[in-house]
mmCIF file of N, CA and C in Angstrom:
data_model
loop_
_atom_site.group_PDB
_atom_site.id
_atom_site.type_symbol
_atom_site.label_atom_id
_atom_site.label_comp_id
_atom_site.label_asym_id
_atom_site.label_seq_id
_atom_site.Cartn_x
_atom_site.Cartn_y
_atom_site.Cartn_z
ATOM 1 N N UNK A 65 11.750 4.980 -8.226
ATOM 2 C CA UNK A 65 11.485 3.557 -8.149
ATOM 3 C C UNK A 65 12.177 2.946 -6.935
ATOM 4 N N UNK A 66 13.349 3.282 -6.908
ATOM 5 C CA UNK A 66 13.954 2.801 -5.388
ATOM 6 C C UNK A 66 13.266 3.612 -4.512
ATOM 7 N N UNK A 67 13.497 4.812 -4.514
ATOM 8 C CA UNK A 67 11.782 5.043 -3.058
ATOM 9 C C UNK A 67 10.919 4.151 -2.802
ATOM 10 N N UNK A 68 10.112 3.370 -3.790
ATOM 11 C CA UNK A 68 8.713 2.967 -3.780
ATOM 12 C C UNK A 68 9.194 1.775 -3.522
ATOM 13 N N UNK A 69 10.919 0.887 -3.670
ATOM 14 C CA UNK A 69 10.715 -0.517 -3.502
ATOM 15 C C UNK A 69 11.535 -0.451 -2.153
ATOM 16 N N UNK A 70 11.780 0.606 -1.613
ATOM 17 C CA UNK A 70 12.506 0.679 -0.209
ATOM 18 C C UNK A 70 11.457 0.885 0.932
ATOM 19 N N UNK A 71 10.438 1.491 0.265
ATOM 20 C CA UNK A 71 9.076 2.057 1.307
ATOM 21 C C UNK A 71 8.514 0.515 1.483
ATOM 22 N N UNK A 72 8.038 -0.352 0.380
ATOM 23 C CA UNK A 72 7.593 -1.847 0.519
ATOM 24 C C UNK A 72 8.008 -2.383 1.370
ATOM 25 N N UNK A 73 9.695 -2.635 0.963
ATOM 26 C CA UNK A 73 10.192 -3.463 2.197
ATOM 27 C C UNK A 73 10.278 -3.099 3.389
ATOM 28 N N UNK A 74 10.214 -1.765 3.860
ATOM 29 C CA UNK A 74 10.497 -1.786 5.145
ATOM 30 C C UNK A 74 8.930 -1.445 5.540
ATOM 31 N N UNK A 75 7.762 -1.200 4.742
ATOM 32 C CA UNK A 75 6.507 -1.822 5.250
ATOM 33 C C UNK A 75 6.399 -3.357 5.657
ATOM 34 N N UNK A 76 6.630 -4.038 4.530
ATOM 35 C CA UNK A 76 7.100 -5.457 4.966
ATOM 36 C C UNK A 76 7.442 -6.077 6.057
ATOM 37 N N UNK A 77 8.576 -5.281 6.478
ATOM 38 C CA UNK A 77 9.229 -5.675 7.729
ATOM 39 C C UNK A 77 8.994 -5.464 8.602
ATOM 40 N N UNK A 78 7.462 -4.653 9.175
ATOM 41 C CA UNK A 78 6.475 -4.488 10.024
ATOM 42 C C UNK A 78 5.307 -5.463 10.450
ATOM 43 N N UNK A 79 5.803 -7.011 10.255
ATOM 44 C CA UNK A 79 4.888 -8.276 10.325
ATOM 45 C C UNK A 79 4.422 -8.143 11.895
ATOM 46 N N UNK A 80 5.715 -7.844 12.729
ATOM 47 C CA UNK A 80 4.739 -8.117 14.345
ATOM 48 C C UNK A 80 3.637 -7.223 15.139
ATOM 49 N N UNK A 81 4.228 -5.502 14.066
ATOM 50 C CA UNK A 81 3.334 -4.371 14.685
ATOM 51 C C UNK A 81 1.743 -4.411 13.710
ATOM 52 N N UNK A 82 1.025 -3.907 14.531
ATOM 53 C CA UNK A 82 -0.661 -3.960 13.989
ATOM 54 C C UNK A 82 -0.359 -2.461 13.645
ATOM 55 N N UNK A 83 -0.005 -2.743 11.693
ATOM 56 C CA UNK A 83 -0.086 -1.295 11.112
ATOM 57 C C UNK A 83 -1.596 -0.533 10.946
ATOM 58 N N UNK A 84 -2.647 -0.991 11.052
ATOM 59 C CA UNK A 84 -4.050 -0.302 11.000
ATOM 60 C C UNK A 84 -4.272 -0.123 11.726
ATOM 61 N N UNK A 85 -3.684 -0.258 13.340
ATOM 62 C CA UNK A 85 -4.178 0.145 14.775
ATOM 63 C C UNK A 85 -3.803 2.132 14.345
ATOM 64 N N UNK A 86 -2.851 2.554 13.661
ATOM 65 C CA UNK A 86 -2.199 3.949 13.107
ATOM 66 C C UNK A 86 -3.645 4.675 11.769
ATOM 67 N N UNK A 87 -4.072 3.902 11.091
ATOM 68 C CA UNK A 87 -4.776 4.026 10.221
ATOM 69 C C UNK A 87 -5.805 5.017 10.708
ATOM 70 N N UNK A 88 -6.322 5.554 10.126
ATOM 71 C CA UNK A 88 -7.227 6.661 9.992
ATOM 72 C C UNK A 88 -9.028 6.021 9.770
ATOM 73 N N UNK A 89 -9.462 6.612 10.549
ATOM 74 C CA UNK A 89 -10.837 5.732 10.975
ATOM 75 C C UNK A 89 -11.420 5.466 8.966
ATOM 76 N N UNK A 90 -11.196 6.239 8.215
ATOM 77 C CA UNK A 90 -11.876 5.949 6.798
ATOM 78 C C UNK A 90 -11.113 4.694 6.574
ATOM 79 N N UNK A 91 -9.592 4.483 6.339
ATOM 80 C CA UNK A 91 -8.822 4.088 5.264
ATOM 81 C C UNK A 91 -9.045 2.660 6.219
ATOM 82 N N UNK A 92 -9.599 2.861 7.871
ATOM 83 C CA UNK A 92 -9.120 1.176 8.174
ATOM 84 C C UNK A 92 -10.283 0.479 7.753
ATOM 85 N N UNK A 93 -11.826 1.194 8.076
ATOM 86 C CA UNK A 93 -12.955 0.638 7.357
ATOM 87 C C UNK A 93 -12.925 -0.104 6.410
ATOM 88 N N UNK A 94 -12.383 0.956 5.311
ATOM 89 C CA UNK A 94 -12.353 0.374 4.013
ATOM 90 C C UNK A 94 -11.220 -0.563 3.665
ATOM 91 N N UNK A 95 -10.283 -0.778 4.412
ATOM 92 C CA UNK A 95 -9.343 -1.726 4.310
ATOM 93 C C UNK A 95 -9.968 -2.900 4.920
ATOM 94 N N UNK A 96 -10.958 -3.094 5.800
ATOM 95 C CA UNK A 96 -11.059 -3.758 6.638
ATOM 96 C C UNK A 96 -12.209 -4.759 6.426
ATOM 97 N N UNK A 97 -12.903 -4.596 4.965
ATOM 98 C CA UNK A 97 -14.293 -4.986 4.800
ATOM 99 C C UNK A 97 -14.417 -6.240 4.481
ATOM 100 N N UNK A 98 -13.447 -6.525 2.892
ATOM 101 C CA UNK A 98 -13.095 -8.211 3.020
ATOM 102 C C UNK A 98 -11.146 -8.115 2.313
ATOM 103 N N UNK A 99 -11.438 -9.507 2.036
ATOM 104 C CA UNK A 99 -9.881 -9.555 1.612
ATOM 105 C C UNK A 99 -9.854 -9.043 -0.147
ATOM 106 N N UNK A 100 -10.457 -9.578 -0.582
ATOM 107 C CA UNK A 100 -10.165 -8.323 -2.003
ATOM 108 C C UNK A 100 -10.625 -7.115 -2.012
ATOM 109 N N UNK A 101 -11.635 -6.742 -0.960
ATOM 110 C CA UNK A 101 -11.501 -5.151 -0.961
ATOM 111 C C UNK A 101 -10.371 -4.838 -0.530
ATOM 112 N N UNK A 102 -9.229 -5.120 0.225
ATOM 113 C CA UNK A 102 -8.461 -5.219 1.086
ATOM 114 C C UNK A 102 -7.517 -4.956 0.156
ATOM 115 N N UNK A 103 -7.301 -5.889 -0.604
ATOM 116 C CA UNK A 103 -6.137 -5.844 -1.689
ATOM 117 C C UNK A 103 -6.504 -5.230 -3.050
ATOM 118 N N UNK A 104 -7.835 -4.543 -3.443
ATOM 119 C CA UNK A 104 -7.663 -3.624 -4.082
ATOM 120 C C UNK A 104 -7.435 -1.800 -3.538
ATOM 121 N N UNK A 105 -8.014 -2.139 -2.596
ATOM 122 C CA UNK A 105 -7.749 -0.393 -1.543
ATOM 123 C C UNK A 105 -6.242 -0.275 -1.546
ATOM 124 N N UNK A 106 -5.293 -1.223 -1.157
ATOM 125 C CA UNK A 106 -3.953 -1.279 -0.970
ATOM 126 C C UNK A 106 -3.318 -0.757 -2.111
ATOM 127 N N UNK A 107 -3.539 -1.662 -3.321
ATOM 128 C CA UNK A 107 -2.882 -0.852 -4.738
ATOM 129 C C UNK A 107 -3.209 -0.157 -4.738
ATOM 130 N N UNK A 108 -4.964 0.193 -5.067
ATOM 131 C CA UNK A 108 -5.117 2.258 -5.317
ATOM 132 C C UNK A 108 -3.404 3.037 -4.373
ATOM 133 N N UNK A 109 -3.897 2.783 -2.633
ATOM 134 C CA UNK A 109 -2.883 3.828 -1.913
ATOM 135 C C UNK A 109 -1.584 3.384 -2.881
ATOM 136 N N UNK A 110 -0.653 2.163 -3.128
ATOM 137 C CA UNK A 110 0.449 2.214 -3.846
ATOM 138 C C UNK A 110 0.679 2.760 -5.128
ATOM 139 N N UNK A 111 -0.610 2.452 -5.747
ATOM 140 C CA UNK A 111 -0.353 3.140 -7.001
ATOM 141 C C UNK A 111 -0.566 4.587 -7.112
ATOM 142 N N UNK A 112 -1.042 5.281 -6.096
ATOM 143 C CA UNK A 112 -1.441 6.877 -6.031
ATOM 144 C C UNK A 112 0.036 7.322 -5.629
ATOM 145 N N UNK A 113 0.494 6.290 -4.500
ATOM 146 C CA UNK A 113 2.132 6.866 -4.116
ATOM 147 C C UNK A 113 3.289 6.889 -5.215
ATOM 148 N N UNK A 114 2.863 5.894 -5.853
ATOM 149 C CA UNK A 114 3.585 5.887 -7.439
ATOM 150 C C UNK A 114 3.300 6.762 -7.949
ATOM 151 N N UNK A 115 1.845 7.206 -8.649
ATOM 152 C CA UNK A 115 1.858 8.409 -9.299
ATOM 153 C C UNK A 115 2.424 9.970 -9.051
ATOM 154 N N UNK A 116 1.867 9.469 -7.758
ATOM 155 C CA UNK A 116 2.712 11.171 -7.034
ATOM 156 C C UNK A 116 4.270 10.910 -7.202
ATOM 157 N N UNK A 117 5.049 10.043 -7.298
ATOM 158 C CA UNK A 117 6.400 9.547 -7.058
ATOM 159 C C UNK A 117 6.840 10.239 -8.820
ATOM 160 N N UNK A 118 5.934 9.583 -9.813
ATOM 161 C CA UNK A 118 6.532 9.899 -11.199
ATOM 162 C C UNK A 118 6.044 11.382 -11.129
ATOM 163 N N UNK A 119 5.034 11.601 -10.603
ATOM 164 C CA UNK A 119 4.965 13.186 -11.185
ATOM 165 C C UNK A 119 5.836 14.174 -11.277
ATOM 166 N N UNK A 120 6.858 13.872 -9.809
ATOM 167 C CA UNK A 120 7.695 14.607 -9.529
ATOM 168 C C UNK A 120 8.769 14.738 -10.485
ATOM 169 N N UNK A 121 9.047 13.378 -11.090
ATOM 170 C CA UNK A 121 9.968 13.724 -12.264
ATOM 171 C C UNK A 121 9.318 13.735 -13.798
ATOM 172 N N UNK A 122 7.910 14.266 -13.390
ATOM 173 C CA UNK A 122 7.858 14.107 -15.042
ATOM 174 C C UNK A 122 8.383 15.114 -16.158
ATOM 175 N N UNK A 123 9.281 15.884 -15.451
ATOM 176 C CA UNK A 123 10.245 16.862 -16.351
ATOM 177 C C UNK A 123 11.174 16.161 -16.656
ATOM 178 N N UNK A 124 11.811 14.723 -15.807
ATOM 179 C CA UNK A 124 12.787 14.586 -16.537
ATOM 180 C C UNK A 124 12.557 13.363 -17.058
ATOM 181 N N UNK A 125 11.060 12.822 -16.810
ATOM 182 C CA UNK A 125 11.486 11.495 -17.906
ATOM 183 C C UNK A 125 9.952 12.141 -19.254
ATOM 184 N N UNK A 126 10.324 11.242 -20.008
ATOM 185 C CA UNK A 126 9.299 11.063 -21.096
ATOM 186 C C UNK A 126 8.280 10.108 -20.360
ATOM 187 N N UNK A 127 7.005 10.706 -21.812
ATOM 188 C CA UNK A 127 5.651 9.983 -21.313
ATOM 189 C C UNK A 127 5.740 8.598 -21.708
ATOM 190 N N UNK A 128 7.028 8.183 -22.529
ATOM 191 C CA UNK A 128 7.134 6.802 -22.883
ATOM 192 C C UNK A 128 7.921 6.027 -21.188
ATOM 193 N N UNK A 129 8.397 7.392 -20.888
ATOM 194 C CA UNK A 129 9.057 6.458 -19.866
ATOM 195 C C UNK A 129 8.384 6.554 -18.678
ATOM 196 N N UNK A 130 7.457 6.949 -18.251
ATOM 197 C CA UNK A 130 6.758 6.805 -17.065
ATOM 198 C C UNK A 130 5.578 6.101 -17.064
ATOM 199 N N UNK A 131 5.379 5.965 -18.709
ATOM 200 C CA UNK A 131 4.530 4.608 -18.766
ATOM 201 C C UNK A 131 5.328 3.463 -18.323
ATOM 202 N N UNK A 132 6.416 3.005 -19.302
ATOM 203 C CA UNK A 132 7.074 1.616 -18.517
ATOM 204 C C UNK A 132 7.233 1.648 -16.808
ATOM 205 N N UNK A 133 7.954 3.042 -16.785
ATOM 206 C CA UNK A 133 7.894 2.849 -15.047
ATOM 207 C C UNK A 133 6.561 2.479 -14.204
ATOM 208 N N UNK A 134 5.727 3.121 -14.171
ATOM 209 C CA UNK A 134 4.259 3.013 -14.321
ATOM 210 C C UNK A 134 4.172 1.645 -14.592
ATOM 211 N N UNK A 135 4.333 0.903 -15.394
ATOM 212 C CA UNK A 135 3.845 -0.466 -15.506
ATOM 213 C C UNK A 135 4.644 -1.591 -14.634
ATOM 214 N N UNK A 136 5.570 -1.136 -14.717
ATOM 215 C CA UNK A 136 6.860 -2.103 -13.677
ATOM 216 C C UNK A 136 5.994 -1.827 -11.790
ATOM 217 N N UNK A 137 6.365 -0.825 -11.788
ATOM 218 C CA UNK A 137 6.134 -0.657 -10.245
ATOM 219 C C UNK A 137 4.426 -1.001 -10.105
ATOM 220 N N UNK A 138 3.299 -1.143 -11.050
ATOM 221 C CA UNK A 138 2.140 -1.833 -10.727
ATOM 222 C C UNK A 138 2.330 -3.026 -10.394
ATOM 223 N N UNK A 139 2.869 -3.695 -11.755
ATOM 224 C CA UNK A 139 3.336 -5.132 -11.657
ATOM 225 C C UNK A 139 4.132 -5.725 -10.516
ATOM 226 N N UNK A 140 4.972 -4.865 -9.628
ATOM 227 C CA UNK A 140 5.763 -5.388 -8.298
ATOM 228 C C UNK A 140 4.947 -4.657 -7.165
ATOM 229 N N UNK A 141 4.006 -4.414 -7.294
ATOM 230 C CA UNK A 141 2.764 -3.719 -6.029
ATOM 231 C C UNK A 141 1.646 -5.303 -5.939
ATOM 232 N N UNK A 142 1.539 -5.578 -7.330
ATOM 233 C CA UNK A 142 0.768 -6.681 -7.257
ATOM 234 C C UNK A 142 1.282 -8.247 -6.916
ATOM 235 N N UNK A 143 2.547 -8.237 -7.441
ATOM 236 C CA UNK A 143 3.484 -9.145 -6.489
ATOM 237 C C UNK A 143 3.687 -9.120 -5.596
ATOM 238 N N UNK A 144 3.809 -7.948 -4.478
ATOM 239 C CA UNK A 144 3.309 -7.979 -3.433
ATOM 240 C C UNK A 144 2.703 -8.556 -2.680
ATOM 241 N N UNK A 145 0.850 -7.769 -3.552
ATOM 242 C CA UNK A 145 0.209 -8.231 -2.437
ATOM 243 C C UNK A 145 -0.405 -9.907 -2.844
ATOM 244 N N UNK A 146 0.359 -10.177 -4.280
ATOM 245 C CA UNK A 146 0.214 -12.207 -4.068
ATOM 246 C C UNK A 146 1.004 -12.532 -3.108
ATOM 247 N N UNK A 147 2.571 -12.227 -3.285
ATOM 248 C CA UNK A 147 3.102 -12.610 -2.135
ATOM 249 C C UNK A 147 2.298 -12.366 -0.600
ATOM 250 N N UNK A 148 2.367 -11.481 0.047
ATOM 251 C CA UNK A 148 1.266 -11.121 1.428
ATOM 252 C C UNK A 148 0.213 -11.975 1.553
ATOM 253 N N UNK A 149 -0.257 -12.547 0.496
ATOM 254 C CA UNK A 149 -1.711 -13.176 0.927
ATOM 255 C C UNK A 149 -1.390 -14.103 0.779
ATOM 256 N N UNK A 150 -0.662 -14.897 0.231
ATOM 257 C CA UNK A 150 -0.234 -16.701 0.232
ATOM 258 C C UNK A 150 0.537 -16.391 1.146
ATOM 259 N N UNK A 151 1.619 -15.870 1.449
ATOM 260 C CA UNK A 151 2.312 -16.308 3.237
ATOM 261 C C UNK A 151 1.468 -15.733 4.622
ATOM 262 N N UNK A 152 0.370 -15.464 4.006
ATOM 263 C CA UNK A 152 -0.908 -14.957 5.461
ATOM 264 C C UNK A 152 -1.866 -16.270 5.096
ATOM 265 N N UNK A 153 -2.193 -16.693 4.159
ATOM 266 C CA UNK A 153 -3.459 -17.999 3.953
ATOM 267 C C UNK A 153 -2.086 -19.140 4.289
ATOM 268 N N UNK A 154 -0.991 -19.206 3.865
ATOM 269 C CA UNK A 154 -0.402 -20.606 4.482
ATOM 270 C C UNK A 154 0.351 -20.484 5.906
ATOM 271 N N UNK A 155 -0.333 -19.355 6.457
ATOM 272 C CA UNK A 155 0.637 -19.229 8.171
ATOM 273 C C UNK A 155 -0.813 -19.684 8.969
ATOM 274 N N UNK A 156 -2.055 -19.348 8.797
ATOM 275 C CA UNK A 156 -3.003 -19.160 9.524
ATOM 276 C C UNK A 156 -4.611 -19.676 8.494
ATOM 277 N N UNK A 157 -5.181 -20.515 9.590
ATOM 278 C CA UNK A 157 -6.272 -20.882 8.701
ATOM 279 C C UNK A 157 -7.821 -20.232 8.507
ATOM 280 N N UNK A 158 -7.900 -19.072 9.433
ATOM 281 C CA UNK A 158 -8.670 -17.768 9.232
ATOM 282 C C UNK A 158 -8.196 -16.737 9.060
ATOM 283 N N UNK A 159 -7.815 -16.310 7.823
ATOM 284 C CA UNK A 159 -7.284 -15.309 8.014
ATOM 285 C C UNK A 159 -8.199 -13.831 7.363
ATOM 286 N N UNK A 160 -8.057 -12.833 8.008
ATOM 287 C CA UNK A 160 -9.082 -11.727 7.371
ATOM 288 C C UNK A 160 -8.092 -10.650 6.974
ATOM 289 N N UNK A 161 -9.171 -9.347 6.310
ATOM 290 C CA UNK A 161 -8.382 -8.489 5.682
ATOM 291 C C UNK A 161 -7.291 -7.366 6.503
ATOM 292 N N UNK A 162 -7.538 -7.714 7.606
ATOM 293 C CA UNK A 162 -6.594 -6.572 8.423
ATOM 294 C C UNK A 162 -5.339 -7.210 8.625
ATOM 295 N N UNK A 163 -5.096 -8.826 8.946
ATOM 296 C CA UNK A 163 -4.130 -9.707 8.086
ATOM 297 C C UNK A 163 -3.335 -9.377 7.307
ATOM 298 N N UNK A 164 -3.980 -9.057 6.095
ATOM 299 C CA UNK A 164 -3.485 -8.817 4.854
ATOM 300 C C UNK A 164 -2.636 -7.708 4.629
ATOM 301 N N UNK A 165 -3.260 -6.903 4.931
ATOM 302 C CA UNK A 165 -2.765 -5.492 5.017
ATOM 303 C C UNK A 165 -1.982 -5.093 6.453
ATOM 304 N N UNK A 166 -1.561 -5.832 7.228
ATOM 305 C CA UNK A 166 -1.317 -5.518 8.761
ATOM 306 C C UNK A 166 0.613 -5.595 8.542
ATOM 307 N N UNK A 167 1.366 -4.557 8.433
ATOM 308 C CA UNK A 167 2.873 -4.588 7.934
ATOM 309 C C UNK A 167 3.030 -4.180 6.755
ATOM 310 N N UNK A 168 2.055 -4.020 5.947
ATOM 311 C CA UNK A 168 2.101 -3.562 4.479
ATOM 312 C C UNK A 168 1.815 -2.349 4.191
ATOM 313 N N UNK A 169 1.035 -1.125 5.175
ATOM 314 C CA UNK A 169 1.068 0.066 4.760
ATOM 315 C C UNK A 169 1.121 0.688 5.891
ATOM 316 N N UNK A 170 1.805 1.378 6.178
ATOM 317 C CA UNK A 170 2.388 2.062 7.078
ATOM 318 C C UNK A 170 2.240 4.336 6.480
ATOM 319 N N UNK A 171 1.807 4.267 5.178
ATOM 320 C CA UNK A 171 1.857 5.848 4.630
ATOM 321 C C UNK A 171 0.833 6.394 4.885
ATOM 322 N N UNK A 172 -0.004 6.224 4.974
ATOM 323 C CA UNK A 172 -1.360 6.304 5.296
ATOM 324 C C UNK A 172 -2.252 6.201 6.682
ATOM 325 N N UNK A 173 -1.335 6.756 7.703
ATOM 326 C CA UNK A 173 -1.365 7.296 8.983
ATOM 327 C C UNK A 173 -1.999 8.348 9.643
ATOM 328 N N UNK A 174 -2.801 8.353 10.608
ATOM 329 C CA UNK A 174 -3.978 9.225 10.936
ATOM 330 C C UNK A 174 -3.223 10.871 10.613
ATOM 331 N N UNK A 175 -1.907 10.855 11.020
ATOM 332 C CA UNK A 175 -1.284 12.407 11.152
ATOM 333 C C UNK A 175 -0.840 12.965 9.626
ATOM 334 N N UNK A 176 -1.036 11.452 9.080
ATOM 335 C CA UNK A 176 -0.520 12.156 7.496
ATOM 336 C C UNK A 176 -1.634 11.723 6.395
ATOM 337 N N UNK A 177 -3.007 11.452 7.102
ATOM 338 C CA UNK A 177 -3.714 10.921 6.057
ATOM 339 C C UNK A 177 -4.902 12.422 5.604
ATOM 340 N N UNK A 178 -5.007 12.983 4.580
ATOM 341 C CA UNK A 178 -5.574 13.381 3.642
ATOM 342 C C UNK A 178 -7.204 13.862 4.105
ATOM 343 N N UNK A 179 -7.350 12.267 4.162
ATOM 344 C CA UNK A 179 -8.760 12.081 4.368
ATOM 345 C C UNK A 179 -9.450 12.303 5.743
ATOM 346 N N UNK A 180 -8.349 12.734 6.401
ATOM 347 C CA UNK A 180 -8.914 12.733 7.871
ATOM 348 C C UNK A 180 -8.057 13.505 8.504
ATOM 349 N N UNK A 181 -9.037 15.087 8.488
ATOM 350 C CA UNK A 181 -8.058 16.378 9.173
ATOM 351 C C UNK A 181 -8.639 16.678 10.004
ATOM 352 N N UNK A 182 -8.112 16.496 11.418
ATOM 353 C CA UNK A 182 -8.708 17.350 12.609
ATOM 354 C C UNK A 182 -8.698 18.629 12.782
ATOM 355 N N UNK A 183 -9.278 19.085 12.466
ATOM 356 C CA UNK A 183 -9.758 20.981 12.506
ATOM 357 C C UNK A 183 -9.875 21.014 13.938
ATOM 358 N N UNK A 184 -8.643 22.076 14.538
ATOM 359 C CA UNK A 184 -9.116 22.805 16.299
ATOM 360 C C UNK A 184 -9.218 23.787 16.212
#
């Protein structure tokens, strides 16, 4: 859980760099289409980084407890991205989905993204 709320903030703290200029030609598309596609694509990637995050300990916690964890760290992914989108709609009066997401995900990088392997 401190992984996942240390990775936020210092995504966060990436407001001046254009984090999707790094993005991987799939993930910026689809980040890029409107603002609630925008902010549901974002949780999936947080909540997949969460899941992979509990899996790792699911030897040492219970299934009671990686549900609560599981529910906490959704619930502060989605605070998030309310927070992100009311201080992007009250800074700027067009604002679009690359906006939204632009400082907020930084894991999901052409060299480490999944979805997009350059075969030489």
């Amino acid at each position: 859980m401190q992984r996942l709320e240390s990775s936020i903030k210092n995504l966060l703290l990436q407001q001046d760099k254009k984090a999707l200029e790094g993005f991987c030609p799939y993930h910026r598309k689809r980040i890029a289409s409107s603002v609630s596609d925008a902010k549901e694509e974002v949780r999936k990637l947080f909540m997949n980084f969460v899941d992979g995050e509990l899996d790792r300990f699911k030897k040492q916690l219970s299934e009671e407890a990686r549900v609560i964890v599981a529910g906490i760290a959704e619930g502060y992914v989605n605070e998030v991205l309310q927070l992100l989108e009311t201080q992007v709609s009250n800074g700027t009066t067009n604002f679009t989905s690359e906006d939204l997401v632009n400082g907020l995900v930084r894991i999901f990088n052409v060299e480490d993204c999944p979805a997009f392997q350059n075969k030489k």
